[in-house]
Structures are given as structure tokens and as C-alpha cells.
Amino acid sequence: MTKQKIKKLSGTLRIIGDKSISHRALILSSICIGKSEITNLLESEDTMSTVNILTDLGIQIKKKDNKWIVYGNGTNGFIQPKKVLDCGNSGTTARLMLGAVSTNPIYCTFVGDKSLSNRPMRRVTDYLEKIGSKVNLTNNEHLPLTIKGSQINLPLLHEISKPSAQIKSAIILAALNTDGKTTIIEPKQTRDHTELLLKYLKVNYKNQKITSGGRKLIFNGPYEIRSKNIYVPGDPSSAAFILVGALITPNSKIKLLDVLLNKTRIAYLSILKKMGGKIKIKKTKIRSGEQLGTITVSASSLKGITIPANLSPYLIDEYPILSIAASQAKGTTYMKGLDELRYKESDRVRSIVGMLKSFGIKTETRKNDIKIYGSPSKEVNCIKTVKVYSDHRIALSASILGIISNNPVKLDDRGKSMTTSYPNFKNDLKKIIIS
Ligand code: S3P
């Protein structure tokens, strides 16, 4: 099979809205009092799951002139839903919405697709049960689950055992409607978009650094939050695909505008720079509490490196695309401590290795570590259909390697999963492909 040869990637793109911030913008505006306008909201399957669930919970949400308008009902304002709450493929929807409903006296059933129904939920519900809600999980761990929110909620000290922004955010959302002092300690700092948006919304809480490198958050609820308009910056995790595409395609140079530069999200840029990537980052403005900027990338000769386990919370969504960069780097890349990757949209240790094998790239797995033998001088060919396990980041990563492969890449889901986070990926790519 042949395909049209691509000469390079070149041009300027404005990246779609950040997925994590889009979920939070929707949920937080729903628990504010009054009307919020959200600009640049990511319109993908995942974020639409959040829109639909909030609507089922009595929140009025509509789209007008490219803005999403949310009429918030306050921190205690969700009404009894008439149907099950369908989270689709979205772990963030499930985990954050569980926290949001847990302190409202309503009874909810959460369901999800096959992939989400295999992902752990106790990591969130254990904390919510301590606060006061009653939860029933399938097989003691999974969706479908029911949750009965309580009107009497306990202000507690929560020490989170895993570094997870989803667990932290679920507890924060519960704390906003809990009478008294809730303290949350996270061992390592994870993405802090919930905290930054709350600060932007003028919510008064304490945020302290602790010696482990994590944070201690102290809330004194319940809160009455006034609504404000929210701008969603470009998604750095989606930008990562385009950016790696430019790094591995000879003669490329691209510029990405208005990308979120929150430091909990862009560790992958330091990794790519360490691999030899020519990447320039320029801070431009702060909007709705988050730093934005421009990223410029040129094609580069990459080299393999070791990525230590302690960085994994900061690279959690970027390992699939980093594995593509590694496959085109000289030498071996060693990714360590990928335990949490087992619980993502797919078991990403398995799906990353499978994807690379579909291109004949040599890998080795030892428990939760992956070794990738890069071979930049070897021609890239897709030798069999890539099994993406319905995982958007695997489909997107394989498509990026497809830019430099001799034959078209075949995805077993034909790219359907990309709509989870990056529905206009193919159009964006078309804008910068020079053939
Ligand atoms: C997310 C947090 C991360 C990340 C996910 C989005 C969020 O999960 O992998 O894609 O928006 O809070 P964990 O916090 O569970 O690691």
C-alpha cells in the first residue's frame, strides 16, 4: 500500500480547549450562583458527557455564538435526576461528578462505556463515604454505581494516597458544600486546575506547600460562589501530538498559539527538550487564572533517555506520544514506574507496546517499565492494524507516526476514539501538512 508522501509540517495552529479545564469550567459554573459564559470549551465526547450529566441534574446549559452559557444553582443545587448519569468514556466526568453530587441529598446512578466500567472508582468513593454519602459499586470497585448524597457531611482531614487530580478534585467539590474545615493533603502536586479556577472565582481557601513536594489545601465551607466568565486555554496534551509530529518529520516548523503552560501539565516539553527537541516556549498572558503561551517546534534529531518513575504523575497522559518520539530517537528510551498507566482509558503499558509492535518497533516490558529501542534511520511502515483498545491517545499517537510511515496507518476503530479529546485532529493536521 502506498500513500501520498508528506514533505513537512509547517504553519501556525490554535489548539482546541483543554479537556481537564473544560470539565472543571462546566462543573464549577454549575455550582456557582448566576450565569457564566465559557469561551473555547472543548467540544468532545468526554466534555459533552459532563454537559449532559449536569443537565440531568437540573442545570441549564446552552450554546450561543460559540460560547457555552451555564446557569449555576449553587453548591447545594443539584436536583434528583430522572435517569442514570452516563459518563461515556470519561473518567474525569465520573470521578469529579461523584464528588460534586455527594453532598447533595439526591440518589444517582453512574454508568459508563466498557472501558470506563473497568476503571477503579473506589479510589474516589472511599473518601466520599467517609464524608457521608452511601455508595454501591459493581464488584466493589466499578461502574455502574449508585450514590446517595447526604445532607449532613463531615468536615475531615483527607490524606490522599495516590497522586491523582481526579481524587483531589472530587474531595474539593465535596468540601465546597461541607459545613466546617476540610483539609486535603496530596503527597505530590498533581494538576491544579480546580484550585486555580476556584481562586479565580474568589473562593477563600488555603493552599500550602508541604515538604514531600505535595500540597495541603484547607477549605472552610459551605461556600457561596459568584459566577464569572471563564476562558479555556489550549490543551497541552492535545498539542503534544502535533508537536511530536513536527519533531519527527524532517524540515518541519510549527507554532502553536494560546497553549496552557501550567507547570503540572508541560513536563513532557522538558522531556522532549532533553531528548534533543528544538522547542521554544513563550509565556503570553494569564486568563481565568491559568498561564498561556506560544510553543514553537522544529524537526530535530532525537536521542533516547531514561524517564524516572517520580515524573510519572506529570507525564501521565503523554506517555503514548512520548513513546512515538522515543521510537524515532537514537538509542534506547526507558520509561519507568508506569503503574498508573494500567488504569487509564486502556491498559496503556499494553496498548503502547502493541501500537509500537504494529510498526515493527522493538520494545521490552518489565513489570511496569517499558524500554523502547529507537531506530530513526529505519523506514517506518505500519505492518498490521493498530489495536487502539478504544483509547483516544493511542489512536492519536499512532496517527502521528503515520505522518512519516510509507503506508497508511490502519486503526482498528478507524479513529473513532479520537472524538474523546481531539475531534478535529484530522482537520488540524491537514492545515499544517505540506505535501
Ligand atoms: C485528569 C487527571 C489525570 C489524567 C486525566 C485527566 C483530570 O488522571 O490522567 O486524563 O482532569 O483531573 P488522574 O488524576 O487520575 O491521574
Tab-separated table of C-alpha atoms and ligand atoms in Angstrom:
chain	number	residue	atom	x	y	z
A	1	MET	CA	0.000	0.000	0.000
A	2	THR	CA	1.341	3.470	-0.837
A	3	LYS	CA	0.361	6.871	0.383
A	4	GLN	CA	0.993	10.443	-0.635
A	5	LYS	CA	4.403	11.497	0.623
A	6	ILE	CA	4.287	14.288	3.206
A	7	LYS	CA	7.099	16.820	2.829
A	8	LYS	CA	6.837	18.517	6.209
A	9	LEU	CA	4.594	20.118	8.793
A	10	SER	CA	4.543	23.879	8.657
A	11	GLY	CA	2.345	26.722	9.915
A	12	THR	CA	0.522	28.092	12.921
A	13	LEU	CA	-2.343	26.497	14.830
A	14	ARG	CA	-4.576	27.467	17.714
A	15	ILE	CA	-5.104	24.312	19.743
A	16	ILE	CA	-8.568	23.251	20.988
A	17	GLY	CA	-9.629	23.860	24.576
A	18	ASP	CA	-8.092	21.921	27.442
A	19	LYS	CA	-10.074	18.832	28.444
A	20	SER	CA	-9.367	18.978	32.190
A	21	ILE	CA	-10.204	22.687	32.427
A	22	SER	CA	-13.326	22.290	30.270
A	23	HIS	CA	-14.786	19.719	32.685
A	24	ARG	CA	-13.951	21.952	35.628
A	25	ALA	CA	-15.302	25.111	33.974
A	26	LEU	CA	-18.643	23.352	33.417
A	27	ILE	CA	-18.866	21.800	36.876
A	28	LEU	CA	-17.728	24.873	38.790
A	29	SER	CA	-20.048	27.216	36.879
A	30	SER	CA	-22.894	24.835	37.708
A	31	ILE	CA	-22.260	25.222	41.435
A	32	CYS	CA	-21.774	28.980	41.252
A	33	ILE	CA	-24.712	31.290	41.657
A	34	GLY	CA	-25.650	33.035	38.430
A	35	LYS	CA	-24.730	32.962	34.766
A	36	SER	CA	-21.261	32.076	33.393
A	37	GLU	CA	-20.100	32.262	29.803
A	38	ILE	CA	-17.391	29.749	28.876
A	39	THR	CA	-15.221	30.503	25.845
A	40	ASN	CA	-13.131	27.926	23.943
A	41	LEU	CA	-14.737	24.989	25.753
A	42	LEU	CA	-13.552	21.675	24.340
A	43	GLU	CA	-16.487	20.154	22.472
A	44	SER	CA	-15.587	16.493	22.582
A	45	GLU	CA	-17.389	13.326	23.641
A	46	ASP	CA	-15.872	13.461	27.133
A	47	THR	CA	-16.859	17.036	27.878
A	48	MET	CA	-20.328	16.523	26.380
A	49	SER	CA	-20.816	13.689	28.897
A	50	THR	CA	-20.272	16.282	31.622
A	51	VAL	CA	-22.693	18.733	29.923
A	52	ASN	CA	-25.376	16.025	29.692
A	53	ILE	CA	-24.995	14.905	33.303
A	54	LEU	CA	-25.155	18.478	34.612
A	55	THR	CA	-28.308	18.992	32.538
A	56	ASP	CA	-29.790	15.794	34.019
A	57	LEU	CA	-29.072	17.317	37.434
A	58	GLY	CA	-31.186	20.370	36.645
A	59	ILE	CA	-28.532	22.797	35.388
A	60	GLN	CA	-29.474	24.940	32.400
A	61	ILE	CA	-26.686	24.901	29.820
A	62	LYS	CA	-26.875	26.265	26.293
A	63	LYS	CA	-24.552	27.233	23.489
A	64	LYS	CA	-24.787	30.702	21.960
A	65	ASP	CA	-22.371	32.343	19.497
A	66	ASN	CA	-19.524	29.916	20.226
A	67	LYS	CA	-19.889	30.402	23.975
A	68	TRP	CA	-21.342	27.948	26.448
A	69	ILE	CA	-23.702	29.543	28.931
A	70	VAL	CA	-24.241	27.879	32.287
A	71	TYR	CA	-26.812	28.973	34.877
A	72	GLY	CA	-25.405	27.845	38.223
A	73	ASN	CA	-27.650	26.720	41.092
A	74	GLY	CA	-25.148	26.918	43.972
A	75	THR	CA	-23.122	24.261	45.799
A	76	ASN	CA	-26.291	22.550	47.034
A	77	GLY	CA	-28.319	22.991	43.867
A	78	PHE	CA	-28.484	19.670	42.021
A	79	ILE	CA	-31.943	18.128	41.710
A	80	GLN	CA	-32.853	14.428	41.720
A	81	PRO	CA	-32.036	13.145	38.182
A	82	LYS	CA	-34.759	11.196	36.367
A	83	LYS	CA	-32.322	8.918	34.550
A	84	VAL	CA	-28.956	7.240	35.001
A	85	LEU	CA	-25.948	9.539	34.644
A	86	ASP	CA	-23.943	8.351	31.647
A	87	CYS	CA	-20.231	9.240	31.796
A	88	GLY	CA	-19.427	7.545	28.475
A	89	ASN	CA	-15.643	7.087	28.272
A	90	SER	CA	-14.802	9.912	30.650
A	91	GLY	CA	-13.017	9.115	33.916
A	92	THR	CA	-12.852	12.815	34.780
A	93	THR	CA	-16.643	13.164	34.407
A	94	ALA	CA	-17.279	10.134	36.616
A	95	ARG	CA	-14.843	10.996	39.379
A	96	LEU	CA	-15.455	14.757	39.556
A	97	MET	CA	-19.228	14.450	39.280
A	98	LEU	CA	-19.254	11.856	42.072
A	99	GLY	CA	-17.628	14.463	44.315
A	100	ALA	CA	-19.999	17.170	43.116
A	101	VAL	CA	-23.224	15.214	43.817
A	102	SER	CA	-22.007	13.523	47.012
A	103	THR	CA	-23.085	16.335	49.336
A	104	ASN	CA	-26.484	16.909	47.710
A	105	PRO	CA	-29.362	14.856	49.164
A	106	ILE	CA	-30.102	13.004	45.912
A	107	TYR	CA	-29.772	9.447	44.650
A	108	CYS	CA	-27.743	8.949	41.442
A	109	THR	CA	-26.736	6.001	39.288
A	110	PHE	CA	-23.487	6.456	37.354
A	111	VAL	CA	-22.796	4.329	34.272
A	112	GLY	CA	-20.061	4.373	31.632
A	113	ASP	CA	-18.866	2.610	28.497
A	114	LYS	CA	-16.986	-0.702	28.551
A	115	SER	CA	-13.575	0.909	29.108
A	116	LEU	CA	-14.761	3.203	31.927
A	117	SER	CA	-16.666	0.334	33.555
A	118	ASN	CA	-13.325	-1.421	34.007
A	119	ARG	CA	-11.611	1.502	35.705
A	120	PRO	CA	-11.300	1.811	39.501
A	121	MET	CA	-13.791	4.055	41.327
A	122	ARG	CA	-13.163	3.126	44.971
A	123	ARG	CA	-10.181	5.480	44.929
A	124	VAL	CA	-12.787	8.289	44.977
A	125	THR	CA	-15.819	6.757	46.663
A	126	ASP	CA	-13.828	5.628	49.738
A	127	TYR	CA	-13.283	9.307	50.611
A	128	LEU	CA	-16.860	10.311	49.794
A	129	GLU	CA	-18.268	7.572	52.027
A	130	LYS	CA	-16.204	8.874	54.942
A	131	ILE	CA	-17.717	12.321	54.364
A	132	GLY	CA	-21.258	10.975	54.467
A	133	SER	CA	-22.568	9.509	51.211
A	134	LYS	CA	-23.673	5.898	50.689
A	135	VAL	CA	-22.168	4.139	47.668
A	136	ASN	CA	-22.804	0.788	45.998
A	137	LEU	CA	-20.267	-0.309	43.404
A	138	THR	CA	-20.341	-3.182	40.945
A	139	ASN	CA	-17.831	-5.812	42.106
A	140	ASN	CA	-16.883	-3.449	44.932
A	141	GLU	CA	-14.878	-1.274	42.503
A	142	HIS	CA	-16.605	-0.429	39.245
A	143	LEU	CA	-19.454	1.330	37.458
A	144	PRO	CA	-22.404	1.038	37.359
A	145	LEU	CA	-22.579	2.509	40.842
A	146	THR	CA	-25.196	4.231	42.927
A	147	ILE	CA	-24.513	7.085	45.295
A	148	LYS	CA	-26.885	8.567	47.850
A	149	GLY	CA	-25.703	12.003	48.834
A	150	SER	CA	-26.070	13.144	52.408
A	151	GLN	CA	-27.307	16.419	53.830
A	152	ILE	CA	-25.083	16.030	56.867
A	153	ASN	CA	-21.459	15.902	55.748
A	154	LEU	CA	-18.366	15.616	57.875
A	155	PRO	CA	-15.503	18.093	57.624
A	156	LEU	CA	-12.434	15.816	57.751
A	157	LEU	CA	-8.718	15.564	57.115
A	158	HIS	CA	-8.045	13.520	53.956
A	159	GLU	CA	-4.567	12.244	53.142
A	160	ILE	CA	-4.692	11.109	49.528
A	161	SER	CA	-2.573	8.004	48.992
A	162	LYS	CA	-2.226	8.234	45.186
A	163	PRO	CA	-1.146	11.304	43.262
A	164	SER	CA	-4.412	11.922	41.386
A	165	ALA	CA	-6.023	15.210	40.411
A	166	GLN	CA	-9.318	13.429	39.929
A	167	ILE	CA	-9.408	12.151	43.529
A	168	LYS	CA	-8.296	15.554	44.843
A	169	SER	CA	-10.905	17.418	42.787
A	170	ALA	CA	-13.715	15.084	43.876
A	171	ILE	CA	-12.895	15.782	47.531
A	172	ILE	CA	-12.596	19.543	46.876
A	173	LEU	CA	-16.030	19.558	45.230
A	174	ALA	CA	-17.473	17.798	48.282
A	175	ALA	CA	-15.667	20.225	50.633
A	176	LEU	CA	-17.254	23.248	48.935
A	177	ASN	CA	-20.649	22.103	50.255
A	178	THR	CA	-19.482	20.730	53.611
A	179	ASP	CA	-20.009	22.681	56.791
A	180	GLY	CA	-16.652	23.253	58.518
A	181	LYS	CA	-12.968	22.703	57.865
A	182	THR	CA	-11.903	20.106	55.280
A	183	THR	CA	-8.164	19.528	54.915
A	184	ILE	CA	-6.768	17.712	51.875
A	185	ILE	CA	-3.163	16.565	51.715
A	186	GLU	CA	-1.766	15.317	48.434
A	187	PRO	CA	1.643	13.602	48.562
A	188	LYS	CA	2.820	15.063	45.250
A	189	GLN	CA	1.346	18.017	43.471
A	190	THR	CA	-0.989	16.968	40.677
A	191	ARG	CA	-2.698	19.159	38.083
A	192	ASP	CA	-4.175	22.088	39.994
A	193	HIS	CA	-6.833	23.447	37.640
A	194	THR	CA	-9.635	23.059	40.188
A	195	GLU	CA	-7.660	25.106	42.721
A	196	LEU	CA	-6.719	27.795	40.186
A	197	LEU	CA	-10.287	28.165	38.922
A	198	LEU	CA	-11.573	28.405	42.490
A	199	LYS	CA	-9.017	31.137	43.193
A	200	TYR	CA	-10.144	32.948	40.036
A	201	LEU	CA	-13.732	32.606	41.302
A	202	LYS	CA	-12.602	34.290	44.547
A	203	VAL	CA	-13.173	31.254	46.754
A	204	ASN	CA	-11.301	31.714	50.004
A	205	TYR	CA	-9.206	28.651	50.907
A	206	LYS	CA	-5.617	27.891	51.967
A	207	ASN	CA	-3.076	26.237	49.658
A	208	GLN	CA	0.268	25.388	51.261
A	209	LYS	CA	3.367	23.617	50.010
A	210	ILE	CA	4.442	20.609	52.110
A	211	THR	CA	7.877	19.004	52.451
A	212	SER	CA	7.066	15.934	50.295
A	213	GLY	CA	6.591	18.306	47.352
A	214	GLY	CA	2.831	17.996	47.629
A	215	ARG	CA	0.198	20.442	48.837
A	216	LYS	CA	-2.109	20.943	51.788
A	217	LEU	CA	-5.460	22.520	50.985
A	218	ILE	CA	-7.802	23.839	53.645
A	219	PHE	CA	-11.420	24.680	52.856
A	220	ASN	CA	-13.959	26.203	55.179
A	221	GLY	CA	-17.368	25.508	53.687
A	222	PRO	CA	-20.065	25.766	52.709
A	223	TYR	CA	-19.314	28.351	50.020
A	224	GLU	CA	-21.498	30.653	48.027
A	225	ILE	CA	-19.592	31.288	44.794
A	226	ARG	CA	-20.495	34.116	42.418
A	227	SER	CA	-20.277	33.162	38.750
A	228	LYS	CA	-17.657	34.658	36.429
A	229	ASN	CA	-16.943	34.143	32.752
A	230	ILE	CA	-14.256	31.524	32.034
A	231	TYR	CA	-11.798	31.184	29.165
A	232	VAL	CA	-10.414	27.698	28.470
A	233	PRO	CA	-6.771	27.671	27.254
A	234	GLY	CA	-5.459	25.356	24.522
A	235	ASP	CA	-4.870	21.756	25.622
A	236	PRO	CA	-1.146	20.985	26.045
A	237	SER	CA	-1.861	17.243	25.962
A	238	SER	CA	-3.505	17.602	22.531
A	239	ALA	CA	-0.726	19.977	21.435
A	240	ALA	CA	1.750	17.192	22.291
A	241	PHE	CA	0.585	15.136	19.286
A	242	ILE	CA	1.101	17.931	16.769
A	243	LEU	CA	4.342	18.925	18.395
A	244	VAL	CA	5.864	15.435	18.249
A	245	GLY	CA	4.650	15.209	14.649
A	246	ALA	CA	6.785	18.269	13.851
A	247	LEU	CA	9.790	16.944	15.795
A	248	ILE	CA	9.895	13.660	13.871
A	249	THR	CA	9.022	14.968	10.374
A	250	PRO	CA	12.147	16.365	8.646
A	251	ASN	CA	12.199	20.119	7.798
A	252	SER	CA	9.101	20.864	9.868
A	253	LYS	CA	8.468	24.007	11.868
A	254	ILE	CA	5.193	24.804	13.582
A	255	LYS	CA	3.871	27.340	16.044
A	256	LEU	CA	1.046	26.636	18.493
A	257	LEU	CA	-0.853	29.576	19.971
A	258	ASP	CA	-2.611	30.055	23.318
A	259	VAL	CA	-1.481	26.752	24.800
A	260	LEU	CA	-1.914	26.186	28.534
A	261	LEU	CA	1.518	26.375	30.209
A	262	ASN	CA	0.518	25.179	33.692
A	263	LYS	CA	3.668	23.541	35.072
A	264	THR	CA	1.806	20.406	36.203
A	265	ARG	CA	0.962	19.761	32.540
A	266	ILE	CA	4.035	20.549	30.479
A	267	ALA	CA	6.718	18.290	31.965
A	268	TYR	CA	6.675	16.433	28.636
A	269	LEU	CA	8.193	19.515	26.980
A	270	SER	CA	11.245	19.233	29.275
A	271	ILE	CA	11.486	15.530	28.428
A	272	LEU	CA	11.350	16.233	24.687
A	273	LYS	CA	13.941	19.011	25.076
A	274	LYS	CA	16.172	16.565	26.974
A	275	MET	CA	15.771	14.180	24.046
A	276	GLY	CA	17.147	16.918	21.793
A	277	GLY	CA	13.881	18.516	20.683
A	278	LYS	CA	14.116	22.082	19.425
A	279	ILE	CA	11.287	23.639	21.370
A	280	LYS	CA	10.743	27.281	22.327
A	281	ILE	CA	8.179	28.310	24.895
A	282	LYS	CA	6.998	31.893	25.324
A	283	LYS	CA	4.591	32.942	28.034
A	284	THR	CA	1.985	35.371	26.721
A	285	LYS	CA	-0.962	36.025	29.063
A	286	ILE	CA	-2.885	34.792	32.074
A	287	ARG	CA	-6.559	34.018	31.561
A	288	SER	CA	-9.049	32.712	34.129
A	289	GLY	CA	-6.124	32.058	36.464
A	290	GLU	CA	-4.031	29.976	34.040
A	291	GLN	CA	-0.799	30.826	32.165
A	292	LEU	CA	-0.990	30.728	28.353
A	293	GLY	CA	1.772	30.863	25.799
A	294	THR	CA	3.180	30.081	22.373
A	295	ILE	CA	5.162	26.925	21.609
A	296	THR	CA	7.413	26.762	18.549
A	297	VAL	CA	8.877	23.435	17.437
A	298	SER	CA	11.284	22.425	14.666
A	299	ALA	CA	12.213	18.985	13.363
A	300	SER	CA	15.040	17.584	15.490
A	301	SER	CA	17.409	14.651	15.835
A	302	LEU	CA	16.217	12.969	18.998
A	303	LYS	CA	18.094	10.719	21.394
A	304	GLY	CA	16.792	8.136	23.848
A	305	ILE	CA	16.729	8.913	27.577
A	306	THR	CA	15.624	7.372	30.865
A	307	ILE	CA	12.420	8.815	32.277
A	308	PRO	CA	12.395	8.175	36.036
A	309	ALA	CA	9.327	6.879	37.899
A	310	ASN	CA	8.988	10.013	40.054
A	311	LEU	CA	7.996	12.026	36.961
A	312	SER	CA	5.091	9.764	36.029
A	313	PRO	CA	2.296	11.863	37.642
A	314	TYR	CA	3.398	14.810	35.468
A	315	LEU	CA	3.574	12.838	32.221
A	316	ILE	CA	0.614	10.576	32.806
A	317	ASP	CA	-1.320	11.461	29.631
A	318	GLU	CA	1.734	11.936	27.410
A	319	TYR	CA	3.445	8.526	27.582
A	320	PRO	CA	1.741	7.274	24.396
A	321	ILE	CA	3.016	10.196	22.316
A	322	LEU	CA	6.398	10.181	24.085
A	323	SER	CA	6.699	6.560	23.000
A	324	ILE	CA	6.350	7.728	19.381
A	325	ALA	CA	9.137	10.290	19.886
A	326	ALA	CA	11.224	7.521	21.501
A	327	SER	CA	10.691	5.241	18.507
A	328	GLN	CA	12.343	7.894	16.311
A	329	ALA	CA	15.167	8.676	18.757
A	330	LYS	CA	18.674	7.333	18.543
A	331	GLY	CA	19.271	4.777	21.304
A	332	THR	CA	17.029	3.402	24.000
A	333	THR	CA	14.332	5.197	25.936
A	334	TYR	CA	13.494	3.714	29.294
A	335	MET	CA	10.135	4.702	30.825
A	336	LYS	CA	9.924	3.684	34.450
A	337	GLY	CA	7.154	3.385	37.022
A	338	LEU	CA	4.141	3.288	34.725
A	339	ASP	CA	1.861	1.537	37.264
A	340	GLU	CA	-0.945	4.115	36.949
A	341	LEU	CA	-0.949	3.731	33.153
A	342	ARG	CA	-2.629	0.359	33.723
A	343	TYR	CA	-5.810	2.186	34.844
A	344	LYS	CA	-6.258	4.707	32.055
A	345	GLU	CA	-8.670	4.557	29.086
A	346	SER	CA	-6.832	1.330	28.250
A	347	ASP	CA	-4.026	-0.539	29.988
A	348	ARG	CA	-1.543	1.810	28.378
A	349	VAL	CA	1.514	-0.295	29.128
A	350	ARG	CA	-0.032	-2.998	26.961
A	351	SER	CA	-1.523	-0.674	24.335
A	352	ILE	CA	1.674	1.385	23.877
A	353	VAL	CA	3.737	-1.758	23.357
A	354	GLY	CA	1.122	-3.199	20.982
A	355	MET	CA	0.999	0.040	18.980
A	356	LEU	CA	4.784	0.178	18.558
A	357	LYS	CA	4.865	-3.506	17.578
A	358	SER	CA	2.354	-2.760	14.793
A	359	PHE	CA	5.134	-0.625	13.296
A	360	GLY	CA	7.813	-3.255	13.922
A	361	ILE	CA	9.448	-1.194	16.694
A	362	LYS	CA	11.284	-3.229	19.278
A	363	THR	CA	10.202	-2.863	22.903
A	364	GLU	CA	10.702	-4.684	26.189
A	365	THR	CA	8.392	-4.607	29.200
A	366	ARG	CA	9.486	-5.356	32.752
A	367	LYS	CA	6.547	-5.167	35.154
A	368	ASN	CA	5.534	-1.521	34.806
A	369	ASP	CA	8.562	-0.263	32.885
A	370	ILE	CA	8.881	-0.023	29.095
A	371	LYS	CA	12.098	0.025	27.076
A	372	ILE	CA	11.832	1.365	23.524
A	373	TYR	CA	14.587	0.735	21.009
A	374	GLY	CA	14.561	3.784	18.760
A	375	SER	CA	15.584	3.443	15.138
A	376	PRO	CA	15.468	6.826	13.373
A	377	SER	CA	17.341	5.537	10.348
A	378	LYS	CA	14.848	2.735	9.665
A	379	GLU	CA	11.919	3.408	7.307
A	380	VAL	CA	8.571	3.468	9.098
A	381	ASN	CA	5.932	1.001	7.925
A	382	CYS	CA	2.669	0.042	9.563
A	383	ILE	CA	2.854	-3.734	9.342
A	384	LYS	CA	-0.518	-4.532	10.871
A	385	THR	CA	-3.738	-2.869	12.005
A	386	VAL	CA	-3.127	-0.954	15.246
A	387	LYS	CA	-5.298	-2.151	18.106
A	388	VAL	CA	-6.182	1.050	19.950
A	389	TYR	CA	-8.394	-0.517	22.661
A	390	SER	CA	-10.820	2.418	22.122
A	391	ASP	CA	-8.160	4.689	23.632
A	392	HIS	CA	-8.012	8.165	22.054
A	393	ARG	CA	-4.401	8.794	22.983
A	394	ILE	CA	-3.272	5.548	21.364
A	395	ALA	CA	-5.218	6.325	18.162
A	396	LEU	CA	-3.793	9.865	18.034
A	397	SER	CA	-0.234	8.684	18.711
A	398	ALA	CA	-0.346	6.003	16.017
A	399	SER	CA	-1.705	8.565	13.537
A	400	ILE	CA	1.249	10.840	14.256
A	401	LEU	CA	3.686	8.066	13.424
A	402	GLY	CA	1.556	7.608	10.310
A	403	ILE	CA	2.790	11.003	9.052
A	404	ILE	CA	6.227	9.522	8.392
A	405	SER	CA	5.209	5.979	7.540
A	406	ASN	CA	5.416	4.698	3.964
A	407	ASN	CA	1.933	3.253	4.038
A	408	PRO	CA	-1.338	4.448	5.592
A	409	VAL	CA	-1.900	3.573	9.238
A	410	LYS	CA	-4.895	1.362	9.921
A	411	LEU	CA	-6.598	1.817	13.295
A	412	ASP	CA	-8.974	-0.928	14.426
A	413	ASP	CA	-11.528	1.714	15.457
A	414	ARG	CA	-10.928	3.836	12.307
A	415	GLY	CA	-10.082	6.799	14.525
A	416	LYS	CA	-13.478	6.893	16.265
A	417	SER	CA	-11.924	7.177	19.731
A	418	MET	CA	-10.198	10.453	18.786
A	419	THR	CA	-13.523	12.239	19.354
A	420	THR	CA	-12.991	11.682	23.090
A	421	SER	CA	-10.469	14.503	23.330
A	422	TYR	CA	-9.487	15.781	19.877
A	423	PRO	CA	-12.429	15.630	17.446
A	424	ASN	CA	-10.871	17.991	14.872
A	425	PHE	CA	-7.439	16.330	14.887
A	426	LYS	CA	-7.534	15.379	11.202
A	427	ASN	CA	-8.552	18.904	10.163
A	428	ASP	CA	-5.836	20.487	12.302
A	429	LEU	CA	-3.269	18.177	10.771
A	430	LYS	CA	-4.484	18.989	7.247
A	431	LYS	CA	-3.880	22.685	7.925
A	432	ILE	CA	-0.168	22.129	8.566
A	433	ILE	CA	0.686	19.225	6.258
A	434	ILE	CA	2.734	20.269	3.236
A	435	SER	CA	2.811	17.526	0.611
B	1	S3P	C1	-7.257	14.317	34.873
B	1	S3P	C2	-6.360	13.756	35.719
B	1	S3P	C3	-5.484	12.638	35.345
B	1	S3P	C4	-5.429	12.457	33.832
B	1	S3P	C5	-6.764	12.548	33.190
B	1	S3P	C6	-7.412	13.888	33.473
B	1	S3P	C7	-8.097	15.418	35.377
B	1	S3P	O1	-5.959	11.473	35.970
B	1	S3P	O2	-4.821	11.223	33.512
B	1	S3P	O3	-6.664	12.397	31.783
B	1	S3P	O4	-8.691	16.149	34.559
B	1	S3P	O5	-8.159	15.584	36.599
B	1	S3P	P1	-5.520	11.107	37.482
B	1	S3P	O6	-5.595	12.344	38.244
B	1	S3P	O7	-6.486	10.106	37.994
B	1	S3P	O8	-4.130	10.567	37.349
